[in-house]
Short mmCIF file of C-alpha atoms and ligand atoms in Angstrom, two decimals:
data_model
loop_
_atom_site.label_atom_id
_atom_site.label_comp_id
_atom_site.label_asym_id
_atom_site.label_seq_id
_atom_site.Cartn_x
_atom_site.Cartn_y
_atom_site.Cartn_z
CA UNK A 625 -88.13 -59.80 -23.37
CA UNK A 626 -85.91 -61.74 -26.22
CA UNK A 627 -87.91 -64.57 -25.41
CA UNK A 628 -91.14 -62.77 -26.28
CA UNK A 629 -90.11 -60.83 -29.11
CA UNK A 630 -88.48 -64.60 -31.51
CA UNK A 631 -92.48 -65.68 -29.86
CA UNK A 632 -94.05 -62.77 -31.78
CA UNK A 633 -91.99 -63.08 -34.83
CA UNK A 634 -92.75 -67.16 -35.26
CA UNK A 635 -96.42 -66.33 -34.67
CA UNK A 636 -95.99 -63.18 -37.34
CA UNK A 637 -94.18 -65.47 -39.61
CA UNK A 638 -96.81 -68.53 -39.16
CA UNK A 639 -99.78 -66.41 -39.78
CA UNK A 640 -98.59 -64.82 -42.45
CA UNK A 641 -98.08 -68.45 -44.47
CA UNK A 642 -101.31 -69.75 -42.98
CA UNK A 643 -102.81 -66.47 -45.35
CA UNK A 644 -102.19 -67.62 -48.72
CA UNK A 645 -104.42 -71.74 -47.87
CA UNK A 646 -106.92 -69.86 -46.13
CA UNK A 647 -107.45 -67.24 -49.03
CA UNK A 648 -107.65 -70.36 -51.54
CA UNK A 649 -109.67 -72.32 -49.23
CA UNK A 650 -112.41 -70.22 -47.17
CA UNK A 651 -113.12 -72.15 -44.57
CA UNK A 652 -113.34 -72.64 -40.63
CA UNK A 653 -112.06 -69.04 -39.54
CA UNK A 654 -111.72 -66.90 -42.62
CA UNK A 655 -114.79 -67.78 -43.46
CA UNK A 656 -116.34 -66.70 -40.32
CA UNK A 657 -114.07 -63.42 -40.73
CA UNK A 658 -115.48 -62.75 -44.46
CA UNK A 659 -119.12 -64.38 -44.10
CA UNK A 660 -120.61 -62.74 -47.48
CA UNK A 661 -117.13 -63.48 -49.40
CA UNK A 662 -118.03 -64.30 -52.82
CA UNK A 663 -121.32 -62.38 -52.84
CA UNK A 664 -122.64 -59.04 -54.79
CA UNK A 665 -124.59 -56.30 -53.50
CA UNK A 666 -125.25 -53.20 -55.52
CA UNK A 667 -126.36 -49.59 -53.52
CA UNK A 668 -128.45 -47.48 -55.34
CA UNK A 669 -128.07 -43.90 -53.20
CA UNK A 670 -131.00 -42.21 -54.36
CA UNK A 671 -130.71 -38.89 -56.11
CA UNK A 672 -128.02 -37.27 -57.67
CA UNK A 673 -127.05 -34.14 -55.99
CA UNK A 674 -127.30 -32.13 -58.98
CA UNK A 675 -130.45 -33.16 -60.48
CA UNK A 676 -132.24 -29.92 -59.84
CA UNK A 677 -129.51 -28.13 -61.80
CA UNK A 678 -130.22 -30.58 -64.93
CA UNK A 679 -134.17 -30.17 -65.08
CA UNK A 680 -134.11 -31.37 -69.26
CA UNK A 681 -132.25 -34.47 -68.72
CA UNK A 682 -134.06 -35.53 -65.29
CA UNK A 683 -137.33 -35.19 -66.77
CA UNK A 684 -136.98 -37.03 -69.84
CA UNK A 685 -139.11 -39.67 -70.05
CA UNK A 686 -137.43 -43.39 -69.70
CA UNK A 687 -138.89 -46.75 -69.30
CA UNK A 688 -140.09 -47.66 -66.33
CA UNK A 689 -141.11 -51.77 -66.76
CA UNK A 690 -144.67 -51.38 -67.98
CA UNK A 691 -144.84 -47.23 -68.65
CA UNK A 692 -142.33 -44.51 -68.85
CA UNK A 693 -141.67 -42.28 -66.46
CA UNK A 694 -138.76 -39.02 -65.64
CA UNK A 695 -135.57 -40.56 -65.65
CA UNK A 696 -135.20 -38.81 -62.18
CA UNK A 697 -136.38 -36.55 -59.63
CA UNK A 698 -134.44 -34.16 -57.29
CA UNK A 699 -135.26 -35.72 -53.76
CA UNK A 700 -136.26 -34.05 -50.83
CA UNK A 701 -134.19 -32.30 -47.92
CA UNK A 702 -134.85 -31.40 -43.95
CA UNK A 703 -136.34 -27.94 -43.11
CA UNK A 704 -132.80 -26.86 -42.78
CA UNK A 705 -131.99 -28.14 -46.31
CA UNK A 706 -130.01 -30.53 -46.01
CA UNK A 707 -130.45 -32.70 -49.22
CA UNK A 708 -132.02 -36.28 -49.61
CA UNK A 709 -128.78 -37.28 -51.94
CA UNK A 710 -126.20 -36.09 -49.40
CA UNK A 711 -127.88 -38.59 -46.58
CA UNK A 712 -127.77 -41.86 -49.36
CA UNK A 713 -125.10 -41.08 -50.13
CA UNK A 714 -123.32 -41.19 -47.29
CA UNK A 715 -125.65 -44.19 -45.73
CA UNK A 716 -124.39 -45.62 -49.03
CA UNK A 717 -120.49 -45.37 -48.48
CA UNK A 718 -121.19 -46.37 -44.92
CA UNK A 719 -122.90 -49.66 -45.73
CA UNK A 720 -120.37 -50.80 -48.43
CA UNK A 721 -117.62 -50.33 -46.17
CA UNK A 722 -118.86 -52.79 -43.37
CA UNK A 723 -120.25 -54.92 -46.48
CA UNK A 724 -116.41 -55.41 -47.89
CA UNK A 725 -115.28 -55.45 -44.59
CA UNK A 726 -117.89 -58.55 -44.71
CA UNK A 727 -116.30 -59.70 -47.67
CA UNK A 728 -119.17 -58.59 -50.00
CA UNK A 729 -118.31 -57.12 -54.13
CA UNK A 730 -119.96 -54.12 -53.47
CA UNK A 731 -121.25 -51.94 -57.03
CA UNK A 732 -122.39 -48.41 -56.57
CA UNK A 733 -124.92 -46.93 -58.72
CA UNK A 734 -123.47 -43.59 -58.95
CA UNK A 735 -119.78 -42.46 -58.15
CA UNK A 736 -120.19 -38.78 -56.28
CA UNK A 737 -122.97 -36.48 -54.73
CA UNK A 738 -121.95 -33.45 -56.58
CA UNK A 739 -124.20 -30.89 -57.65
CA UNK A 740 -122.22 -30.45 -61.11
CA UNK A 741 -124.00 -33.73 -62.01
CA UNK A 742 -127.05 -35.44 -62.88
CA UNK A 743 -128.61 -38.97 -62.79
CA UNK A 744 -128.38 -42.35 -63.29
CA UNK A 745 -131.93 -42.69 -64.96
CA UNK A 746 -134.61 -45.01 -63.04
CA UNK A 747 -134.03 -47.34 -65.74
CA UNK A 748 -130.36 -47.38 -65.21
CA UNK A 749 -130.97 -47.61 -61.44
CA UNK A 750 -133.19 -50.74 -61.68
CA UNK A 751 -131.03 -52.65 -63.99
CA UNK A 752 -127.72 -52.11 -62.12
CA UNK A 753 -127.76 -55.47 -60.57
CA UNK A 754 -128.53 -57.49 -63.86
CA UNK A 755 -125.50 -58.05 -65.31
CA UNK A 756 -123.66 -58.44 -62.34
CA UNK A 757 -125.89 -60.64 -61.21
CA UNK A 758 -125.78 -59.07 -58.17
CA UNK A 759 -126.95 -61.48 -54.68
CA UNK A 760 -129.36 -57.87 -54.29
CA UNK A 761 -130.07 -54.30 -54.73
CA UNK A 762 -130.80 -51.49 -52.13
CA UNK A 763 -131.89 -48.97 -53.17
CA UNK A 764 -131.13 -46.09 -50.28
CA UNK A 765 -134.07 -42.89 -49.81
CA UNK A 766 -135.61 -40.78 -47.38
CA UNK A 767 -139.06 -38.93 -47.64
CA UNK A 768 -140.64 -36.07 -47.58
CA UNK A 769 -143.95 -35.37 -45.62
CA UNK A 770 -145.26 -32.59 -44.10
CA UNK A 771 -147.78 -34.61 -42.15
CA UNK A 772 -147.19 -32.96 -38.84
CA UNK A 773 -146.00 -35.97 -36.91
CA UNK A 774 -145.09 -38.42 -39.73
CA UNK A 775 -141.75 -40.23 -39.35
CA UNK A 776 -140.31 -42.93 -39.10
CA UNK A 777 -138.83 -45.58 -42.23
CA UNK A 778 -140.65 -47.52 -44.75
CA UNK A 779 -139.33 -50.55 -46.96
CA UNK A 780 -140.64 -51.13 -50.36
CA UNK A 781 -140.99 -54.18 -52.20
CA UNK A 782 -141.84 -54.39 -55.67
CA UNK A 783 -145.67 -55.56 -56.54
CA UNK A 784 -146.14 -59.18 -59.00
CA UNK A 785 -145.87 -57.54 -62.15
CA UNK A 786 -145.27 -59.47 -65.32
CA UNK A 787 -143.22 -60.23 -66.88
CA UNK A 788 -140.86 -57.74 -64.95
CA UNK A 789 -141.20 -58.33 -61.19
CA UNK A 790 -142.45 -62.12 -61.40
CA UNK A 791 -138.72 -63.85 -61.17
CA UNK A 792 -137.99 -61.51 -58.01
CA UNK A 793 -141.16 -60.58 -56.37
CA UNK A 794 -141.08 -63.26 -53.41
CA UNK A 795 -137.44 -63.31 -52.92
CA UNK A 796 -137.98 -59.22 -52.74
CA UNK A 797 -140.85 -59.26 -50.48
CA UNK A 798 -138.29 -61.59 -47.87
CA UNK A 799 -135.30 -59.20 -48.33
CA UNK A 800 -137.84 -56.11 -47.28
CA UNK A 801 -138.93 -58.10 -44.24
CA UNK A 802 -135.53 -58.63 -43.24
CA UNK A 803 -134.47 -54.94 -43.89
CA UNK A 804 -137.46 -54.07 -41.81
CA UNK A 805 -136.45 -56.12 -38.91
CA UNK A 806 -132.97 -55.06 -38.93
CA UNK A 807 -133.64 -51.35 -38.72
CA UNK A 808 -136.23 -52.15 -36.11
CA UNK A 809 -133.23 -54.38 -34.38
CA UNK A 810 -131.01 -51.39 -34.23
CA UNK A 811 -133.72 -48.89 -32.61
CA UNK A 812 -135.86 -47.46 -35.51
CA UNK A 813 -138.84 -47.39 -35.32
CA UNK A 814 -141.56 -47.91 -38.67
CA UNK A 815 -143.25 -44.88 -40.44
CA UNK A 816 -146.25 -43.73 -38.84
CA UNK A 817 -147.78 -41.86 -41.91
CA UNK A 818 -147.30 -44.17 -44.97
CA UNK A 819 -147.50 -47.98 -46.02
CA UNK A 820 -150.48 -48.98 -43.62
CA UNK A 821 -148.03 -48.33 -40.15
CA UNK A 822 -146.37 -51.63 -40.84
CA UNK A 823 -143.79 -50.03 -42.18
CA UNK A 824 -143.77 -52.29 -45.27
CA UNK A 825 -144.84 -51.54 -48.70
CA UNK A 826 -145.55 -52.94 -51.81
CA UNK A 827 -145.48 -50.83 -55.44
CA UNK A 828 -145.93 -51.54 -58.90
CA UNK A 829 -144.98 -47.95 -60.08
CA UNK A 830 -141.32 -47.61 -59.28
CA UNK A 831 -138.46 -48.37 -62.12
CA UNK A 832 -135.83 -48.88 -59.72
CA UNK A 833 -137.68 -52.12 -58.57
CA UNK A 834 -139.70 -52.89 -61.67
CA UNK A 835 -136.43 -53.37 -64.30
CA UNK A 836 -134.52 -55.48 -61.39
CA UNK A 837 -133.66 -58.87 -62.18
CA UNK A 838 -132.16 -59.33 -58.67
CA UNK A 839 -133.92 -59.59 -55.69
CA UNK A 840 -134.58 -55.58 -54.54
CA UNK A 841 -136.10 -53.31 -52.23
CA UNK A 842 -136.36 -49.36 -51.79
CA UNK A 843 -135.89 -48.00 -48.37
CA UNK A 844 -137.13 -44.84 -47.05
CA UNK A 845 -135.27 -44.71 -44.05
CA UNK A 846 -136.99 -42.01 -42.46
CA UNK A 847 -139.06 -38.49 -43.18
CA UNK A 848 -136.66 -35.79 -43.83
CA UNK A 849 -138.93 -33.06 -42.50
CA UNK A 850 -139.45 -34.46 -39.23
CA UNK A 851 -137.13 -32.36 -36.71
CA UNK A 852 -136.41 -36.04 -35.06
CA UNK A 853 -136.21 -37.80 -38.14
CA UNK A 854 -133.97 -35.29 -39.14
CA UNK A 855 -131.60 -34.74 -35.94
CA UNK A 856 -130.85 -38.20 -36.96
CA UNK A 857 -130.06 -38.02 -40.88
CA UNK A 858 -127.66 -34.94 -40.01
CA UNK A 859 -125.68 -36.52 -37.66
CA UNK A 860 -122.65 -39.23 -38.39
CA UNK A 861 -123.98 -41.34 -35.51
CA UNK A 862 -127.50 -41.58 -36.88
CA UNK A 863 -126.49 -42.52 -40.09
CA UNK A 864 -124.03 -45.16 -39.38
CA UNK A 865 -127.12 -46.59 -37.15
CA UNK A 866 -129.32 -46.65 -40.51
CA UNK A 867 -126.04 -48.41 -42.09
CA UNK A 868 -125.77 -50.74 -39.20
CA UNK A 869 -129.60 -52.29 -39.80
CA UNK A 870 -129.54 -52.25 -43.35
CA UNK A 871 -126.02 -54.64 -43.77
CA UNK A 872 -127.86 -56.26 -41.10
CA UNK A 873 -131.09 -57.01 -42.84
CA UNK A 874 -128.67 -58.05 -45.73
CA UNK A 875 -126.91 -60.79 -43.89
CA UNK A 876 -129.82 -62.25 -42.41
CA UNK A 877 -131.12 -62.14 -46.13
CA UNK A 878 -128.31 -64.02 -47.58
CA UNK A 879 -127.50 -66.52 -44.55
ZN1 ZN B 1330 -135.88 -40.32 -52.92
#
């Protein structure tokens, strides 16, 4: 038992000066431990919480790369209201824990889901990763249809739109293919209702993706008013499976 115990102690005490090179130096192991080390994402959760308490400030008009448009809107919620900002939101925290836990900087858009406040602005939103220069930008959503039957998620990509979108268009379009087949990895399936049933879409009318400098892409990650759909948003287990694909689709984006 002595024996074991000086053993631990010399392998507690070697690790812990083998730390300090490896931190300078990422390579071999660390590196495979922190594989997006050095890299920036910023998560845009959708909707403040309190939007619909602030109607004059969400619907003031704000640039929106090539019009203006309301700085916000309130989002949508399942049947048994359960709002759209409470689900990115907490998709949101989920992915940029297991992002840092990556190694990734990760830069939220908005700091709480509280109905006492209101915004960012969509032009706020779609500049966030600009001067961080951010590696990309999620932007996290879920929609609202009452098609009967319509679920399932949707990625957008923004449309070649200059001079705002031309720089990031491609790189965009490659990050929502990714995204898409990293949510269909983990068991998702695409929208059946929306974005031609490939569950891949591409817009010229959205801020969030029109003022982005980084590569970006807007996921609806399901229809809130689907009772399946929505079985899934309201539980812990669902949502950390819509966190799952999208830091997957990120990795395979930045590898
Ligand atoms: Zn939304």
């Amino acid at each position: 038992m002595r024996r074991a115990a000086a053993l631990l102690l010399a392998l507690a005490v070697l690790s812990g000066l083998a730390g300090p090179a490896y931190a300078d130096r990422p390579t071999g192991p660390a590196r495979a431990a922190k594989p997006l080390a050095g890299r920036v994402v910023v998560i845009d959760p959708g909707h403040q919480l309190g939007n619909g308490r602030h109607p004059r400030q969400v619907n003031r008009l704000v640039p929106a790369g090539g019009s203006r448009k309301p700085c916000n809107t309130t989002g949508t919620a399942t049947n048994a209201g359960y709002p759209e900002a409470t689900f990115a939101w907490k998709v949101a925290l989920k992915v940029r824990a297991r992002l840092e836990r990556l190694g990734a900087t990760v830069r939220l858009t908005r700091h709480s889901n509280s109905v006492r406040r209101w915004g960012p602005c969509v032009d706020v939103r779609g500049q966030a990763g600009n001067r961080l220069r951010a590696d990309l930008k999620l932007s996290i959503h879920a929609d609202g249809s009452y098609a009967a039957g319509a679920r399932g998620f949707h990625v957008i990509a923004p449309a070649d739109r200059r001079p705002w979108t031309h720089d990031i268009y491609r790189s965009s379009y490659r990050l929502a293919r990714e995204t898409r087949s990293a949510l269909r990895r983990h068991g998702l399936h695409v929208a059946n209702y929306i974005a031609g049933g490939d569950g891949l879409d591409v817009r010229s009318d959205l801020g969030t993706l029109n003022l982005s400098d980084v590569p970006t892409v807007m996921v609806e990650l399901g229809n809130m008013r689907d009772s399946r759909d929505a079985r899934r948003m309201t539980s812990a287990k669902g949502r950390s499976t819509y966190a799952a694909g999208l830091v997957s689709g990120v990795r395979r984006y930045l590898d």
